[in-house]
Amino acid sequence: MSAKFLSFLTLLLLLALPAHASPLAQSDTPPFILPFADPPSPSTWLLGQTYGNTTGAYVNRINFYQAGQGLHFGMDFSAPCGTPIVAVGDGVVTYVDNLGFGSAPHNLMIDHPNGYASFYGHLLETPNLQAGQAVQQGQTIALSGDPDETCTSRPHLHLEIRNAAAYNLAYNPAPLIHADWDSLALIGSFGTGFSRDLSNPRQWQFLADQPDVQFWGPMLNDYANPWPPEWTR
Ligand SMILES: [Zn+2]
C-alpha cells in the first residue's frame, strides 16, 4: 500500500471516530447572547477574527496558538477600548485576571450552569468582580482593551467558550451564541477593504479596477452613502 493510501485510510478512521461531545447538542437553541449590549457598527464593534483554522492562526500556529492545536481557539471582536462587555449567559465568576489562560493584560472566566464557561480576554482593566460572584446574562462585566495596551494598534475582545471547571476544551462560539453570523461575517472587520458607495456598490471593489488619479482633479469618492459608514479613529 502506498503511503498516500495509508494516510487516506487514517483519515477515514479519524472521521469514523466520535468527535468531542459538547455539553449541548448543536441542534438546540443557542444558549448564549453576543458579548455586547450595543448593535454592531464601526463605532461599537465588528467581527474581527472567527474561531478555527484562520489564516492568522495558521501563520502563528507554532507560537501564539500552539496550545490550541494551531487553531484560533476563540473569536475576536474589534472594538474601541472601553466598549462595555456583557456576560453571554447567567453564571458565576471563577477567575479574574488569571493570566494562565492567556489574553493579557486582563481577563475574566465565568462558569455557566449548562456546562460551558465563557472567557473574556485583552480587557482594559481588572474587572470589578470577585470569584464566586453571580452574574446575569446581559450584565456589564468588563471593558474591552488592547493586547498591546495602546488602544490604537489592535483593540479587540477575545472571547472563548470552554468546558466549565476543567477548561481543557474550546468550542466554536458561533453555534452557541444567538446572532446573525452570516451578516456579521459579510460586514467584515475594521480591516482595510475598499470603501463602497452604496448607490453604486459594485464600483471599484477589486484590485485591478481602481481609478487613475489626476492631481488636483475633482474628488472621486465624495459620495453621500458609504459603507462602512464614515468614521474617524
Ligand atoms: Zn483572539
Tab-separated table of C-alpha atoms and ligand atoms in Angstrom:
chain	number	residue	atom	x	y	z
A	1	MET	CA	0.000	0.000	0.000
A	2	SER	CA	1.256	3.445	-0.822
A	3	ALA	CA	1.870	5.997	1.924
A	4	LYS	CA	-0.825	8.183	0.370
A	5	PHE	CA	-3.376	5.356	0.575
A	6	LEU	CA	-2.383	4.642	4.203
A	7	SER	CA	-2.914	8.278	5.152
A	8	PHE	CA	-6.276	8.171	3.371
A	9	LEU	CA	-7.221	5.135	5.497
A	10	THR	CA	-6.117	7.027	8.622
A	11	LEU	CA	-8.345	9.926	7.586
A	12	LEU	CA	-11.331	7.581	7.139
A	13	LEU	CA	-10.651	6.073	10.577
A	14	LEU	CA	-10.483	9.517	12.188
A	15	LEU	CA	-13.735	10.531	10.505
A	16	ALA	CA	-15.407	7.406	11.902
A	17	LEU	CA	-14.381	8.244	15.488
A	18	PRO	CA	-16.833	10.316	17.542
A	19	ALA	CA	-15.884	13.969	17.987
A	20	HIS	CA	-15.691	15.569	21.437
A	21	ALA	CA	-19.214	15.662	22.771
A	22	SER	CA	-20.359	19.215	23.585
A	23	PRO	CA	-22.436	19.761	26.734
A	24	LEU	CA	-25.324	20.698	24.426
A	25	ALA	CA	-26.176	19.244	21.041
A	26	GLN	CA	-25.760	21.801	18.259
A	27	SER	CA	-29.392	21.474	17.172
A	28	ASP	CA	-30.552	23.057	20.430
A	29	THR	CA	-31.289	26.790	20.607
A	30	PRO	CA	-28.003	28.675	21.160
A	31	PRO	CA	-27.765	29.267	24.917
A	32	PHE	CA	-25.725	32.468	24.812
A	33	ILE	CA	-26.019	36.061	23.558
A	34	LEU	CA	-23.376	38.292	21.980
A	35	PRO	CA	-20.937	39.851	24.484
A	36	PHE	CA	-22.064	43.413	23.646
A	37	ALA	CA	-25.176	45.360	24.572
A	38	ASP	CA	-24.890	47.652	21.527
A	39	PRO	CA	-25.512	46.530	17.929
A	40	PRO	CA	-22.515	46.134	15.586
A	41	SER	CA	-21.191	49.244	13.822
A	42	PRO	CA	-17.818	50.856	13.055
A	43	SER	CA	-18.079	52.888	16.270
A	44	THR	CA	-19.080	49.978	18.544
A	45	TRP	CA	-17.808	46.545	17.460
A	46	LEU	CA	-17.439	44.279	14.439
A	47	LEU	CA	-16.457	40.652	13.958
A	48	GLY	CA	-12.650	40.652	13.792
A	49	GLN	CA	-11.456	37.051	13.518
A	50	THR	CA	-13.530	33.894	13.684
A	51	TYR	CA	-12.809	30.702	15.579
A	52	GLY	CA	-10.800	27.979	13.865
A	53	ASN	CA	-8.228	27.416	11.166
A	54	THR	CA	-7.953	31.087	10.223
A	55	THR	CA	-5.063	32.480	8.208
A	56	GLY	CA	-3.973	34.405	11.308
A	57	ALA	CA	-3.901	31.206	13.332
A	58	TYR	CA	-2.065	29.312	10.583
A	59	VAL	CA	0.681	31.959	10.437
A	60	ASN	CA	1.027	31.861	14.247
A	61	ARG	CA	0.371	28.130	14.704
A	62	ILE	CA	3.723	27.365	16.348
A	63	ASN	CA	3.817	30.394	18.642
A	64	PHE	CA	0.584	32.000	19.862
A	65	TYR	CA	-1.677	29.056	19.075
A	66	GLN	CA	0.494	26.020	19.807
A	67	ALA	CA	-1.519	25.115	22.927
A	68	GLY	CA	-4.674	25.283	20.822
A	69	GLN	CA	-3.508	22.764	18.220
A	70	GLY	CA	-2.699	25.596	15.841
A	71	LEU	CA	-6.250	26.972	15.716
A	72	HIS	CA	-7.559	30.355	16.846
A	73	PHE	CA	-9.444	28.841	19.786
A	74	GLY	CA	-11.663	31.869	20.371
A	75	MET	CA	-13.432	34.594	18.460
A	76	ASP	CA	-12.215	38.194	18.137
A	77	PHE	CA	-14.457	41.238	18.077
A	78	SER	CA	-12.836	44.515	17.007
A	79	ALA	CA	-13.960	47.224	19.432
A	80	PRO	CA	-12.563	50.560	20.610
A	81	CYS	CA	-11.031	50.466	24.099
A	82	GLY	CA	-13.644	50.935	26.803
A	83	THR	CA	-16.512	49.254	24.915
A	84	PRO	CA	-18.769	47.635	27.557
A	85	ILE	CA	-18.692	43.809	27.550
A	86	VAL	CA	-21.724	41.880	28.819
A	87	ALA	CA	-21.994	38.330	30.189
A	88	VAL	CA	-23.133	35.929	27.438
A	89	GLY	CA	-25.178	33.957	29.972
A	90	ASP	CA	-26.090	33.675	33.641
A	91	GLY	CA	-23.200	32.246	35.634
A	92	VAL	CA	-20.647	32.514	38.391
A	93	VAL	CA	-17.270	34.252	38.111
A	94	THR	CA	-14.466	31.712	38.577
A	95	TYR	CA	-11.321	33.646	37.702
A	96	VAL	CA	-10.403	37.341	37.482
A	97	ASP	CA	-7.049	38.145	35.846
A	98	ASN	CA	-5.732	34.562	35.747
A	99	LEU	CA	-3.050	35.027	33.090
A	100	GLY	CA	-2.546	31.263	32.945
A	101	PHE	CA	-5.424	31.433	30.481
A	102	GLY	CA	-3.529	33.961	28.340
A	103	SER	CA	-5.127	37.027	26.690
A	104	ALA	CA	-3.261	39.689	28.689
A	105	PRO	CA	-3.395	42.280	30.143
A	106	HIS	CA	-6.691	41.434	31.934
A	107	ASN	CA	-9.190	38.604	31.583
A	108	LEU	CA	-12.273	37.015	33.127
A	109	MET	CA	-13.693	33.460	33.311
A	110	ILE	CA	-17.369	32.730	34.048
A	111	ASP	CA	-18.809	29.216	34.548
A	112	HIS	CA	-22.367	28.645	33.361
A	113	PRO	CA	-24.826	26.078	34.738
A	114	ASN	CA	-25.172	24.426	31.297
A	115	GLY	CA	-21.607	23.092	31.475
A	116	TYR	CA	-19.905	25.787	29.416
A	117	ALA	CA	-17.579	28.569	30.536
A	118	SER	CA	-17.107	31.931	28.822
A	119	PHE	CA	-13.755	33.678	28.804
A	120	TYR	CA	-13.187	37.356	28.019
A	121	GLY	CA	-9.620	38.411	27.120
A	122	HIS	CA	-7.492	41.506	26.426
A	123	LEU	CA	-9.644	43.571	28.803
A	124	LEU	CA	-8.836	47.220	29.508
A	125	GLU	CA	-8.647	46.871	33.304
A	126	THR	CA	-9.232	44.376	36.093
A	127	PRO	CA	-12.973	43.599	36.092
A	128	ASN	CA	-14.757	44.847	39.187
A	129	LEU	CA	-15.858	41.313	40.129
A	130	GLN	CA	-14.804	38.597	42.582
A	131	ALA	CA	-14.516	34.828	42.108
A	132	GLY	CA	-17.746	33.261	43.365
A	133	GLN	CA	-19.884	36.245	42.376
A	134	ALA	CA	-23.035	35.546	40.358
A	135	VAL	CA	-23.647	37.470	37.122
A	136	GLN	CA	-26.719	37.720	34.910
A	137	GLN	CA	-26.909	37.351	31.139
A	138	GLY	CA	-26.518	40.838	29.615
A	139	GLN	CA	-24.911	42.355	32.732
A	140	THR	CA	-21.935	44.614	32.002
A	141	ILE	CA	-18.910	42.762	33.378
A	142	ALA	CA	-15.854	44.396	31.803
A	143	LEU	CA	-14.461	46.921	29.307
A	144	SER	CA	-12.683	45.856	26.137
A	145	GLY	CA	-8.997	46.680	25.746
A	146	ASP	CA	-5.964	46.082	23.546
A	147	PRO	CA	-3.360	43.300	23.946
A	148	ASP	CA	-0.666	45.870	23.075
A	149	GLU	CA	-2.079	48.269	25.715
A	150	THR	CA	-2.021	51.179	23.256
A	151	CYS	CA	-5.731	51.234	22.335
A	152	THR	CA	-4.622	52.148	18.799
A	153	SER	CA	-2.830	49.051	17.496
A	154	ARG	CA	-5.427	46.232	17.634
A	155	PRO	CA	-8.097	46.844	20.274
A	156	HIS	CA	-10.419	43.826	20.443
A	157	LEU	CA	-12.210	41.380	22.700
A	158	HIS	CA	-11.031	37.761	22.561
A	159	LEU	CA	-13.970	35.548	23.540
A	160	GLU	CA	-13.698	31.805	24.216
A	161	ILE	CA	-16.316	29.222	25.089
A	162	ARG	CA	-14.752	26.315	27.024
A	163	ASN	CA	-15.976	23.445	29.182
A	164	ALA	CA	-16.727	24.683	32.705
A	165	ALA	CA	-14.378	23.819	35.591
A	166	ALA	CA	-11.814	21.831	33.538
A	167	TYR	CA	-11.298	24.427	30.762
A	168	ASN	CA	-9.356	21.949	28.623
A	169	LEU	CA	-11.679	22.120	25.597
A	170	ALA	CA	-12.510	25.177	23.486
A	171	TYR	CA	-15.681	25.141	21.389
A	172	ASN	CA	-16.602	27.167	18.331
A	173	PRO	CA	-18.623	30.029	19.863
A	174	ALA	CA	-20.685	30.629	16.677
A	175	PRO	CA	-23.232	27.790	17.074
A	176	LEU	CA	-23.527	28.563	20.799
A	177	ILE	CA	-24.322	32.288	20.513
A	178	HIS	CA	-27.628	33.579	19.174
A	179	ALA	CA	-26.571	36.040	16.436
A	180	ASP	CA	-26.858	36.717	12.708
A	181	TRP	CA	-23.390	35.331	11.985
A	182	ASP	CA	-23.822	35.431	8.209
A	183	SER	CA	-24.479	39.190	8.252
A	184	LEU	CA	-21.692	39.822	10.749
A	185	ALA	CA	-19.230	37.921	8.537
A	186	LEU	CA	-20.494	39.752	5.426
A	187	ILE	CA	-19.988	43.172	7.048
A	188	GLY	CA	-16.455	42.112	7.935
A	189	SER	CA	-13.955	43.636	10.323
A	190	PHE	CA	-12.339	47.039	10.764
A	191	GLY	CA	-9.875	45.967	8.063
A	192	THR	CA	-8.623	47.821	5.036
A	193	GLY	CA	-11.020	46.655	2.327
A	194	PHE	CA	-12.326	49.018	-0.333
A	195	SER	CA	-14.869	51.644	0.666
A	196	ARG	CA	-18.225	51.114	-1.020
A	197	ASP	CA	-20.638	53.670	-2.482
A	198	LEU	CA	-23.996	52.134	-1.617
A	199	SER	CA	-25.642	53.937	-4.547
A	200	ASN	CA	-23.127	52.172	-6.865
A	201	PRO	CA	-21.934	49.239	-4.737
A	202	ARG	CA	-20.013	47.310	-7.423
A	203	GLN	CA	-17.806	50.249	-8.384
A	204	TRP	CA	-14.082	49.887	-7.587
A	205	GLN	CA	-14.331	46.774	-5.435
A	206	PHE	CA	-11.377	44.900	-6.979
A	207	LEU	CA	-7.610	45.373	-7.080
A	208	ALA	CA	-7.475	45.937	-10.831
A	209	ASP	CA	-10.393	48.336	-11.293
A	210	GLN	CA	-9.206	51.214	-9.113
A	211	PRO	CA	-9.374	54.592	-10.922
A	212	ASP	CA	-6.386	56.630	-12.108
A	213	VAL	CA	-5.670	59.844	-10.251
A	214	GLN	CA	-5.335	63.232	-11.923
A	215	PHE	CA	-3.679	65.513	-9.380
A	216	TRP	CA	-5.898	68.321	-8.142
A	217	GLY	CA	-8.847	66.948	-10.127
A	218	PRO	CA	-12.282	66.642	-8.507
A	219	MET	CA	-12.756	64.259	-5.562
A	220	LEU	CA	-13.563	60.730	-6.758
A	221	ASN	CA	-15.034	59.308	-3.574
A	222	ASP	CA	-17.050	62.131	-2.074
A	223	TYR	CA	-20.247	60.064	-2.071
A	224	ALA	CA	-23.021	60.511	0.447
A	225	ASN	CA	-23.815	56.909	1.284
A	226	PRO	CA	-20.596	54.993	2.068
A	227	TRP	CA	-20.115	51.527	3.592
A	228	PRO	CA	-18.626	51.207	6.116
A	229	PRO	CA	-20.119	54.489	7.359
A	230	GLU	CA	-17.696	57.368	7.640
A	231	TRP	CA	-15.934	57.442	10.981
A	232	THR	CA	-12.710	58.668	12.485
A	233	ARG	CA	-10.250	56.653	14.523
B	1	ZN	ZN	-8.303	36.068	19.682
